[in-house]
CSV table of C-alpha atoms in Angstrom, one decimal:
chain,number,residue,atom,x,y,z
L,1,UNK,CA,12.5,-78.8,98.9
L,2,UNK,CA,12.2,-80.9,95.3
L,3,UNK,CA,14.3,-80.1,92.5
L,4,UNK,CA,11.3,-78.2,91.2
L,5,UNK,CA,11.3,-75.9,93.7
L,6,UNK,CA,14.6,-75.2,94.3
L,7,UNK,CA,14.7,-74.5,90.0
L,8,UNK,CA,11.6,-72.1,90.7
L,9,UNK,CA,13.9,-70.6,93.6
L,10,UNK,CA,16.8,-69.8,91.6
L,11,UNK,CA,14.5,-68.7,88.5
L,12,UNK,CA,12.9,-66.1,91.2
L,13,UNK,CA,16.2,-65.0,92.5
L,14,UNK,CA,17.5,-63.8,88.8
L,15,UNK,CA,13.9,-62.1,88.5
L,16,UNK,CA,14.3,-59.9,91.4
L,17,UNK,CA,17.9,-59.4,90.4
L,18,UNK,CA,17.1,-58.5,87.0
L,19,UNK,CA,14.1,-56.1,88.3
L,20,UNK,CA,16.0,-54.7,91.1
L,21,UNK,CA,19.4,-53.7,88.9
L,22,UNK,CA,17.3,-52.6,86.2
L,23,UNK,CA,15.2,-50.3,87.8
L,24,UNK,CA,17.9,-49.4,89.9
L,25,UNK,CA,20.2,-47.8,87.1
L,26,UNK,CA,17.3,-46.1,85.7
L,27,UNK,CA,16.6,-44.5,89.1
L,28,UNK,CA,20.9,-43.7,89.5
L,29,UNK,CA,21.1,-42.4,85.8
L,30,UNK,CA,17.7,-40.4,86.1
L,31,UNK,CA,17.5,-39.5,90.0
L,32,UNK,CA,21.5,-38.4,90.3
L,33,UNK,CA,20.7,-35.8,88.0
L,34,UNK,CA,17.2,-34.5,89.6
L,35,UNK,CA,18.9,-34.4,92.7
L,36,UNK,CA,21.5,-32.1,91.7
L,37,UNK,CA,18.9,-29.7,89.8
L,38,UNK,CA,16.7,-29.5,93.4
L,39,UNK,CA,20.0,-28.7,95.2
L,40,UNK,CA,21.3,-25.9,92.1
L,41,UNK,CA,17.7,-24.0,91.5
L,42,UNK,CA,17.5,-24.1,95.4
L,43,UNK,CA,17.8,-20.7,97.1
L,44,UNK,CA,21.2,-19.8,97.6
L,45,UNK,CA,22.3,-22.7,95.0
L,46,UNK,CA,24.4,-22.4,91.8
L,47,UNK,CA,21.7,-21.9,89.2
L,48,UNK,CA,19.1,-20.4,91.9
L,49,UNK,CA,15.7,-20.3,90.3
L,50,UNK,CA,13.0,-20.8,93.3
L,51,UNK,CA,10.4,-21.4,90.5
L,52,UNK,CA,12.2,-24.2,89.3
L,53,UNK,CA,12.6,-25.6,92.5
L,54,UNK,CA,9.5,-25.9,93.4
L,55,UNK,CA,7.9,-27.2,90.5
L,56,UNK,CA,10.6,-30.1,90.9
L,57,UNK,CA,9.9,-30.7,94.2
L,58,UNK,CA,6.3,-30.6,94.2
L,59,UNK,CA,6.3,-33.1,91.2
L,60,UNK,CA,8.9,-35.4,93.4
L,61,UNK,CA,7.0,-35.0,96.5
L,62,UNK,CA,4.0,-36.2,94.2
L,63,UNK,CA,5.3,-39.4,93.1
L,64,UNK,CA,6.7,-40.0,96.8
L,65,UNK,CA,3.5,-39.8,98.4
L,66,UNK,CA,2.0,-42.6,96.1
L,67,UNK,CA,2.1,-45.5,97.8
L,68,UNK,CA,3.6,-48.6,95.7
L,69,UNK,CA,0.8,-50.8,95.2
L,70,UNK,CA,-1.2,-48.1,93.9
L,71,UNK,CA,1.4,-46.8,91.8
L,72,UNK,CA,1.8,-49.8,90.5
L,73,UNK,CA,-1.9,-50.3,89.3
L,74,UNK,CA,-2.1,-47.1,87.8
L,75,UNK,CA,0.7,-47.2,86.0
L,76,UNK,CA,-0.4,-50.3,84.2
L,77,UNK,CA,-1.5,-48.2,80.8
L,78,UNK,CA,2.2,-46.6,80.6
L,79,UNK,CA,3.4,-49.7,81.0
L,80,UNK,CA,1.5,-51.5,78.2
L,81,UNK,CA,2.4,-48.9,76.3
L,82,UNK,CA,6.2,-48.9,77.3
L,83,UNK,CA,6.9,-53.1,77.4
L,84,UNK,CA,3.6,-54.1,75.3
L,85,UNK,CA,2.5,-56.2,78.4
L,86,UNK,CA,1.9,-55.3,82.3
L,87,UNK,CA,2.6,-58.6,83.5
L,88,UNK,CA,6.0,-59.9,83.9
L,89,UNK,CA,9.4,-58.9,84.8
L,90,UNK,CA,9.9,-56.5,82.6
L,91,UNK,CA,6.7,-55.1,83.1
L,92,UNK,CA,7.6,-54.3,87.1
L,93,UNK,CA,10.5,-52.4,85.9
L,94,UNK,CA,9.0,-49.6,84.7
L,95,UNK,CA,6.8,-48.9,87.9
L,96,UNK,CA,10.0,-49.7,90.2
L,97,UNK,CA,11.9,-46.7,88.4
L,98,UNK,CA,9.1,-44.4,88.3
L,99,UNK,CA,9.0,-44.8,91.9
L,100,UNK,CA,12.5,-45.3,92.9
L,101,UNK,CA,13.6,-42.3,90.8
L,102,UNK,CA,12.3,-39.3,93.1
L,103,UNK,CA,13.4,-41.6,96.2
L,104,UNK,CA,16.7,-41.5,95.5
L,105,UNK,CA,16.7,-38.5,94.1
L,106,UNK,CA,16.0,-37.1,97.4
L,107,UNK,CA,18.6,-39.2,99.4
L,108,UNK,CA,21.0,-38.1,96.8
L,109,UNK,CA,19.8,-34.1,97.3
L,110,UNK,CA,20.7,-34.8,101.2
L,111,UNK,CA,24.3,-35.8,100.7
L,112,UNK,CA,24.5,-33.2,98.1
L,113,UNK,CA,23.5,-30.2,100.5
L,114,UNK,CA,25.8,-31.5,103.3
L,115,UNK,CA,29.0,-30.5,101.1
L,116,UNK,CA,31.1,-27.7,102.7
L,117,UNK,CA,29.7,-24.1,101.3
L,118,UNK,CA,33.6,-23.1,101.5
L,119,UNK,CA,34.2,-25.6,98.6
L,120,UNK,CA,32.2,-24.2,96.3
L,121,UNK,CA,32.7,-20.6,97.0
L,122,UNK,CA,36.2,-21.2,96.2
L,123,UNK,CA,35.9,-22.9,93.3
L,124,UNK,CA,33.6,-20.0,92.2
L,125,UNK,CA,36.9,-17.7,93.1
L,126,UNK,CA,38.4,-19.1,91.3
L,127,UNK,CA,36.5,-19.0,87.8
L,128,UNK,CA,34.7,-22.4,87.6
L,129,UNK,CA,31.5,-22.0,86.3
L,130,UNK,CA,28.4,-24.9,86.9
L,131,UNK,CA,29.6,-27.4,85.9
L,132,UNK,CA,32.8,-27.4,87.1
L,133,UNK,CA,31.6,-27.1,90.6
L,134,UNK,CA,29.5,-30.0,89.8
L,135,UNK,CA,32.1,-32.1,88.7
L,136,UNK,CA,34.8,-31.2,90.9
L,137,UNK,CA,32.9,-30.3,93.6
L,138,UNK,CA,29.6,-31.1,95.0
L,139,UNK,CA,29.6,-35.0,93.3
L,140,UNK,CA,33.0,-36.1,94.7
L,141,UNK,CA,32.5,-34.6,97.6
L,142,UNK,CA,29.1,-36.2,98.3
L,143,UNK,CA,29.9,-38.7,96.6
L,144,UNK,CA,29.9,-41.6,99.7
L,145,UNK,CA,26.5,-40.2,101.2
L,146,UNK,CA,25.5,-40.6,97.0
L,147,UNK,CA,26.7,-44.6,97.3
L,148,UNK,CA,25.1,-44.7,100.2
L,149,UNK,CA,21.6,-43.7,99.3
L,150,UNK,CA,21.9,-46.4,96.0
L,151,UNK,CA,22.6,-48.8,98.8
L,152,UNK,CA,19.6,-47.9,100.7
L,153,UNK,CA,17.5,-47.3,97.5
L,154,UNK,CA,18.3,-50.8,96.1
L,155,UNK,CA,17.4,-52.4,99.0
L,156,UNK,CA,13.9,-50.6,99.1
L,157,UNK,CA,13.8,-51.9,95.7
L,158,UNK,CA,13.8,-55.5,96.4
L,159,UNK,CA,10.9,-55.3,99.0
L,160,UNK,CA,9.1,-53.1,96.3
L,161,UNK,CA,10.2,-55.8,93.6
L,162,UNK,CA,8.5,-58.6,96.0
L,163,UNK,CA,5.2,-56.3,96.5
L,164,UNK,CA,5.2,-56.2,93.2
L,165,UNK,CA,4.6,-60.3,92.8
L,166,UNK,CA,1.4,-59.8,94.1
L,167,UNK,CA,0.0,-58.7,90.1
L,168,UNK,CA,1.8,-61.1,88.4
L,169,UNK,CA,5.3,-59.6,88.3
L,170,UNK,CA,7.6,-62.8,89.0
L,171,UNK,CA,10.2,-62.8,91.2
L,172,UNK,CA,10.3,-64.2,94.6
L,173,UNK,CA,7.4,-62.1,96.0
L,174,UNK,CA,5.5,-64.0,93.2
L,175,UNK,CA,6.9,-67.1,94.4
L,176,UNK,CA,6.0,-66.7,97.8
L,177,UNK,CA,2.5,-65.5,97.3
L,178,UNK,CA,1.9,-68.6,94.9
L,179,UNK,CA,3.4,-71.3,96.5
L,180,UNK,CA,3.9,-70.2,100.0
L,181,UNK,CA,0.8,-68.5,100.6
L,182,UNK,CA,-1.9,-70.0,98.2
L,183,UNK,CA,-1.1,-73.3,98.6
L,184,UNK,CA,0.4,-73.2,102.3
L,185,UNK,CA,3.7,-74.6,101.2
L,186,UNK,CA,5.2,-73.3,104.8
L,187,UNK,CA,8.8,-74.4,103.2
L,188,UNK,CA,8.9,-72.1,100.3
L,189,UNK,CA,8.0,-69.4,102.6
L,190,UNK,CA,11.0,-69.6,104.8
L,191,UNK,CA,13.4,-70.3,101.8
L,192,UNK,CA,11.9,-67.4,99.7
L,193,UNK,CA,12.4,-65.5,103.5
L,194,UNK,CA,16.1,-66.5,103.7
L,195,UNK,CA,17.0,-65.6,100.7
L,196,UNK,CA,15.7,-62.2,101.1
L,197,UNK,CA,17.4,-61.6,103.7
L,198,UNK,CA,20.6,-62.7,102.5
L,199,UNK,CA,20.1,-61.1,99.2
L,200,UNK,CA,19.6,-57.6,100.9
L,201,UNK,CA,22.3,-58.8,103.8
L,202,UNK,CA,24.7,-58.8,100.6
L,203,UNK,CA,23.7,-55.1,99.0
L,204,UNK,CA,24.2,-53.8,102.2
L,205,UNK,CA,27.2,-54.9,102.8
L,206,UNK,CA,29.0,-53.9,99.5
L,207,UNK,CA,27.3,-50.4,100.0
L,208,UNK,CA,28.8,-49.8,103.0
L,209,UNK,CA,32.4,-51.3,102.2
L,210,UNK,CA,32.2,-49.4,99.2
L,211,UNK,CA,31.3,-46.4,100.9
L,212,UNK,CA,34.3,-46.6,103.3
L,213,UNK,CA,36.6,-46.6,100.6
L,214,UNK,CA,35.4,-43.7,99.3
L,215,UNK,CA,35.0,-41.8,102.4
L,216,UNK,CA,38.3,-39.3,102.9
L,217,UNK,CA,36.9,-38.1,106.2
């Protein structure tokens, strides 16, 4: 590859970086939280309100069963209207939260449900109120299966960050579609291709170490 390219490579790599940590601590700080309100208002749950529930988990299930691309096109307006532009890096960050936000939210409701029932019942014994149990409780407990499901989300986001070169987003998905694709430049391809898969070779394998330490099992 020329110097050129390998300059576009590296300028590609920080743009999925930047997209995929951005977008991933909006869907940590805003899908942690969702998560724990579908597993309280559930039946049985600390704040039980089946109403609630529902309306949460139809509205998740509603963003889930977008698929990306589309998601991504109509969500052009809010974006303008967030960032001022939809093309860019920046731009694709919005769309890769919106969507990433109710995915995780859902791994994180998983690992949340699978903490021991015993737990809680005896922190409620013992006088802890909601928020207590949340904080004592149901997040440390879960909290490996919780790291685990950011693993697993931020590598979904990189592919999704990639799709999302295909309207102008950057990244290496952009650079791949441009150079690899559109103008058959088979090298590019495979670099943009290795990269990937060392880039999400790497998030996995923080994930799980960092899981392991965390697990007490």
């Amino acid at each position: 590859m020329t110097p050129i390219m390998l300059e576009l490579l590296f300028r590609s790599l920080w743009e999925t970086i930047l997209m995929t940590a951005a977008s991933g601590l909006i869907s940590l700080v805003a899908g942690l939280p969702l998560g724990l309100a579908l597993v309280a208002t559930s039946r049985g749950g600390i704040a039980e309100k089946p109403w609630l529930n529902s309306l949460l988990g139809a509205i998740v299930n509603g963003f889930r069963s977008v698929p990306f691309i589309i998601l991504l096109v109509a969500l052009i307006p809010l974006t303008r209207l967030i960032v001022g532009t939809a093309l860019g890096t920046w731009a694709a960050i919005v769309p890769l939260a919106i969507a990433a936000t109710p995915y995780y939210a859902r791994i994180a409701e998983v690992s949340l449900r699978e903490v021991d029932r015993g737990l809680i019942d005896a922190v409620r014994a013992m006088g802890g109120n909601r928020w207590t149990i949340i904080r004592e409780v149901l997040v440390p407990e879960a909290l490996p299966g919780i790291v685990a499901g950011f693993t697993v989300t931020l590598v979904t986001l990189i592919g999704a960050s990639a799709m999302a070169g295909a309207i102008g987003a950057g990244g290496l998905g952009d650079l791949a579609i441009r150079y690899g694709y559109q103008r058959f430049e088979t090298t590019v391809m495979i670099a943009v291709v290795i990269v990937l898969i060392v880039l999400v070779c790497g998030i996995q394998w923080l994930g799980d170490r960092l899981v392991a330490r965390l697990d007490r099992r």
